PDB file of C-alpha atoms in Angstrom:
ATOM      1  CA  UNK A   1      -4.114  14.059   4.688  1.00 80.00           C
ATOM      2  CA  UNK A   2      -0.426  14.445   5.623  1.00 83.00           C
ATOM      3  CA  UNK A   3      -1.300  14.141   9.311  1.00 91.00           C
ATOM      4  CA  UNK A   4      -3.369  11.033   8.633  1.00 93.00           C
ATOM      5  CA  UNK A   5      -0.561   9.383   6.658  1.00 92.00           C
ATOM      6  CA  UNK A   6       1.913  10.273   9.432  1.00 93.00           C
ATOM      7  CA  UNK A   7      -0.406   8.636  11.970  1.00 96.00           C
ATOM      8  CA  UNK A   8      -0.656   5.511   9.797  1.00 96.00           C
ATOM      9  CA  UNK A   9       3.147   5.365   9.585  1.00 95.00           C
ATOM     10  CA  UNK A  10       3.360   5.412  13.383  1.00 96.00           C
ATOM     11  CA  UNK A  11       0.699   2.707  13.765  1.00 97.00           C
ATOM     12  CA  UNK A  12       1.820   0.478  10.902  1.00 98.00           C
ATOM     13  CA  UNK A  13       3.333  -2.953  11.154  1.00 97.00           C
ATOM     14  CA  UNK A  14       6.700  -2.808   9.399  1.00 97.00           C
ATOM     15  CA  UNK A  15       7.839  -5.352   6.812  1.00 98.00           C
ATOM     16  CA  UNK A  16      11.440  -5.482   5.596  1.00 95.00           C
ATOM     17  CA  UNK A  17      12.475  -5.875   1.971  1.00 95.00           C
ATOM     18  CA  UNK A  18      12.822  -8.171   0.175  1.00 94.00           C
ATOM     19  CA  UNK A  19       9.425  -9.557   1.117  1.00 94.00           C
ATOM     20  CA  UNK A  20       9.109 -13.290   1.568  1.00 89.00           C
ATOM     21  CA  UNK A  21       5.934 -15.273   0.785  1.00 84.00           C
ATOM     22  CA  UNK A  22       5.010 -15.415   4.482  1.00 94.00           C
ATOM     23  CA  UNK A  23       5.377 -11.644   4.721  1.00 96.00           C
ATOM     24  CA  UNK A  24       3.063 -11.101   1.751  1.00 95.00           C
ATOM     25  CA  UNK A  25       0.406 -13.254   3.409  1.00 96.00           C
ATOM     26  CA  UNK A  26       0.759 -11.310   6.668  1.00 98.00           C
ATOM     27  CA  UNK A  27       0.501  -8.000   4.777  1.00 98.00           C
ATOM     28  CA  UNK A  28      -2.638  -9.223   2.987  1.00 97.00           C
ATOM     29  CA  UNK A  29      -4.209 -10.184   6.331  1.00 98.00           C
ATOM     30  CA  UNK A  30      -3.402  -6.817   7.915  1.00 98.00           C
ATOM     31  CA  UNK A  31      -4.590  -4.784   4.924  1.00 98.00           C
ATOM     32  CA  UNK A  32      -7.773  -6.894   4.726  1.00 98.00           C
ATOM     33  CA  UNK A  33      -8.344  -6.045   8.394  1.00 98.00           C
ATOM     34  CA  UNK A  34      -8.007  -2.349   7.384  1.00 98.00           C
ATOM     35  CA  UNK A  35      -4.744  -1.967   9.340  1.00 98.00           C
ATOM     36  CA  UNK A  36      -1.845   0.142   8.008  1.00 99.00           C
ATOM     37  CA  UNK A  37       1.403  -1.511   6.925  1.00 99.00           C
ATOM     38  CA  UNK A  38       4.843  -0.175   6.110  1.00 98.00           C
ATOM     39  CA  UNK A  39       6.745  -1.942   3.331  1.00 98.00           C
ATOM     40  CA  UNK A  40      10.287  -0.625   3.475  1.00 96.00           C
ATOM     41  CA  UNK A  41       9.322   3.013   3.988  1.00 94.00           C
ATOM     42  CA  UNK A  42       6.105   2.978   1.923  1.00 97.00           C
ATOM     43  CA  UNK A  43       2.844   3.141   3.852  1.00 98.00           C
ATOM     44  CA  UNK A  44      -0.283   1.287   2.660  1.00 98.00           C
ATOM     45  CA  UNK A  45      -3.800   1.477   4.100  1.00 98.00           C
ATOM     46  CA  UNK A  46      -7.247   0.399   2.901  1.00 97.00           C
ATOM     47  CA  UNK A  47     -10.434   2.043   4.121  1.00 96.00           C
ATOM     48  CA  UNK A  48     -14.030   1.026   3.620  1.00 96.00           C
ATOM     49  CA  UNK A  49     -16.249   3.725   2.137  1.00 94.00           C
ATOM     50  CA  UNK A  50     -19.697   4.413   0.713  1.00 95.00           C
ATOM     51  CA  UNK A  51     -19.982   3.409  -2.930  1.00 91.00           C
ATOM     52  CA  UNK A  52     -22.622   4.103  -5.577  1.00 91.00           C
ATOM     53  CA  UNK A  53     -25.371   1.609  -6.287  1.00 89.00           C
ATOM     54  CA  UNK A  54     -25.384  -1.369  -6.792  1.00 90.00           C
ATOM     55  CA  UNK A  55     -22.529  -1.968  -4.342  1.00 90.00           C
ATOM     56  CA  UNK A  56     -23.382   0.594  -1.631  1.00 92.00           C
ATOM     57  CA  UNK A  57     -19.942   0.098  -0.082  1.00 94.00           C
ATOM     58  CA  UNK A  58     -16.432  -0.225  -1.414  1.00 95.00           C
ATOM     59  CA  UNK A  59     -12.747   0.228  -0.641  1.00 96.00           C
ATOM     60  CA  UNK A  60     -10.285   3.060  -1.104  1.00 95.00           C
ATOM     61  CA  UNK A  61      -6.574   2.292  -1.209  1.00 96.00           C
ATOM     62  CA  UNK A  62      -4.042   4.729   0.197  1.00 96.00           C
ATOM     63  CA  UNK A  63      -0.319   4.458  -0.305  1.00 96.00           C
ATOM     64  CA  UNK A  64       2.547   6.909  -0.137  1.00 95.00           C
ATOM     65  CA  UNK A  65       6.286   6.577  -0.673  1.00 94.00           C
ATOM     66  CA  UNK A  66       8.925   8.604   1.183  1.00 90.00           C
ATOM     67  CA  UNK A  67       8.804  11.326  -1.491  1.00 93.00           C
ATOM     68  CA  UNK A  68       5.044  11.783  -1.162  1.00 92.00           C
ATOM     69  CA  UNK A  69       4.050   9.919  -4.344  1.00 93.00           C
ATOM     70  CA  UNK A  70       0.578   8.434  -3.871  1.00 93.00           C
ATOM     71  CA  UNK A  71      -0.607   5.075  -5.143  1.00 94.00           C
ATOM     72  CA  UNK A  72      -3.570   6.848  -6.769  1.00 90.00           C
ATOM     73  CA  UNK A  73      -1.124   8.453  -9.219  1.00 91.00           C
ATOM     74  CA  UNK A  74      -0.140   5.036 -10.609  1.00 91.00           C
ATOM     75  CA  UNK A  75      -2.844   2.477  -9.876  1.00 91.00           C
ATOM     76  CA  UNK A  76      -6.628   2.462 -10.268  1.00 88.00           C
ATOM     77  CA  UNK A  77      -7.531  -0.118  -7.638  1.00 92.00           C
ATOM     78  CA  UNK A  78     -10.400   1.425  -5.693  1.00 91.00           C
ATOM     79  CA  UNK A  79     -13.552  -0.622  -6.129  1.00 92.00           C
ATOM     80  CA  UNK A  80     -17.075  -1.278  -4.968  1.00 93.00           C
ATOM     81  CA  UNK A  81     -18.309  -4.542  -3.508  1.00 93.00           C
ATOM     82  CA  UNK A  82     -16.273  -7.071  -1.521  1.00 94.00           C
ATOM     83  CA  UNK A  83     -12.557  -6.478  -0.988  1.00 95.00           C
ATOM     84  CA  UNK A  84     -10.679  -8.016  -3.925  1.00 95.00           C
ATOM     85  CA  UNK A  85      -7.440  -9.867  -3.050  1.00 96.00           C
ATOM     86  CA  UNK A  86      -5.947  -9.182  -6.499  1.00 96.00           C
ATOM     87  CA  UNK A  87      -6.237  -5.428  -5.828  1.00 96.00           C
ATOM     88  CA  UNK A  88      -4.415  -5.874  -2.521  1.00 97.00           C
ATOM     89  CA  UNK A  89      -1.618  -7.715  -4.350  1.00 96.00           C
ATOM     90  CA  UNK A  90      -1.351  -4.837  -6.854  1.00 96.00           C
ATOM     91  CA  UNK A  91      -0.976  -2.404  -3.947  1.00 97.00           C
ATOM     92  CA  UNK A  92       1.726  -4.558  -2.334  1.00 97.00           C
ATOM     93  CA  UNK A  93       3.663  -4.786  -5.614  1.00 95.00           C
ATOM     94  CA  UNK A  94       3.375  -1.006  -6.053  1.00 96.00           C
ATOM     95  CA  UNK A  95       4.759  -0.472  -2.539  1.00 97.00           C
ATOM     96  CA  UNK A  96       7.673  -2.832  -3.188  1.00 96.00           C
ATOM     97  CA  UNK A  97       8.592  -0.987  -6.404  1.00 95.00           C
ATOM     98  CA  UNK A  98       8.285   2.419  -4.733  1.00 95.00           C
ATOM     99  CA  UNK A  99      10.384   1.352  -1.736  1.00 95.00           C
ATOM    100  CA  UNK A 100      13.222   0.324  -4.052  1.00 93.00           C
ATOM    101  CA  UNK A 101      13.084   3.270  -6.459  1.00 90.00           C
ATOM    102  CA  UNK A 102      10.810   6.114  -5.255  1.00 88.00           C
ATOM    103  CA  UNK A 103      11.994   8.635  -7.842  1.00 83.00           C
ATOM    104  CA  UNK A 104      10.571   6.677 -10.789  1.00 76.00           C
ATOM    105  CA  UNK A 105       6.833   7.085 -11.419  1.00 67.00           C
ATOM    106  CA  UNK A 106       6.339   3.335 -11.733  1.00 63.00           C
ATOM    107  CA  UNK A 107       9.038   2.555  -9.153  1.00 57.00           C
ATOM    108  CA  UNK A 108      11.040   0.561 -11.697  1.00 56.00           C
ATOM    109  CA  UNK A 109      13.828  -1.300  -9.952  1.00 48.00           C
ATOM    110  CA  UNK A 110      17.207   0.075 -10.952  1.00 46.00           C
ATOM    111  CA  UNK A 111      18.993  -2.580  -8.896  1.00 44.00           C
ATOM    112  CA  UNK A 112      20.384  -0.163  -6.289  1.00 43.00           C
ATOM    113  CA  UNK A 113      19.826  -0.997  -2.660  1.00 45.00           C
ATOM    114  CA  UNK A 114      16.851  -2.178  -0.691  1.00 45.00           C
ATOM    115  CA  UNK A 115      15.525   0.350   1.814  1.00 47.00           C
ATOM    116  CA  UNK A 116      14.600  -0.876   5.258  1.00 53.00           C
ATOM    117  CA  UNK A 117      11.805   0.199   7.551  1.00 61.00           C
ATOM    118  CA  UNK A 118      12.754   3.324   9.424  1.00 54.00           C
TER     119      UNK A 118
END
């Protein structure tokens, strides 16, 4: 998985913090198109997958901060059926929090600095 995440980081479109409304819309479009994005130095990617009946297909969300913390440790946003915009917004908010304060499990903002894309 490390190699896959590294590849996504290389391919990702980078968005600087703080995010502006136009940036959030662009991130939503890219993630909806199953493209990787980098928010600060946090990678996000959505992949379509097989899902149990009755949906038959669904979406898995991948995210990792610079310390290796995965979005799956904090958020339960994988789901069957059509891609849900509110789940994408949760992933974006998680990435913003993690970019600002990666050492906190929930990424709580301590007010120190705003990391940039590297």
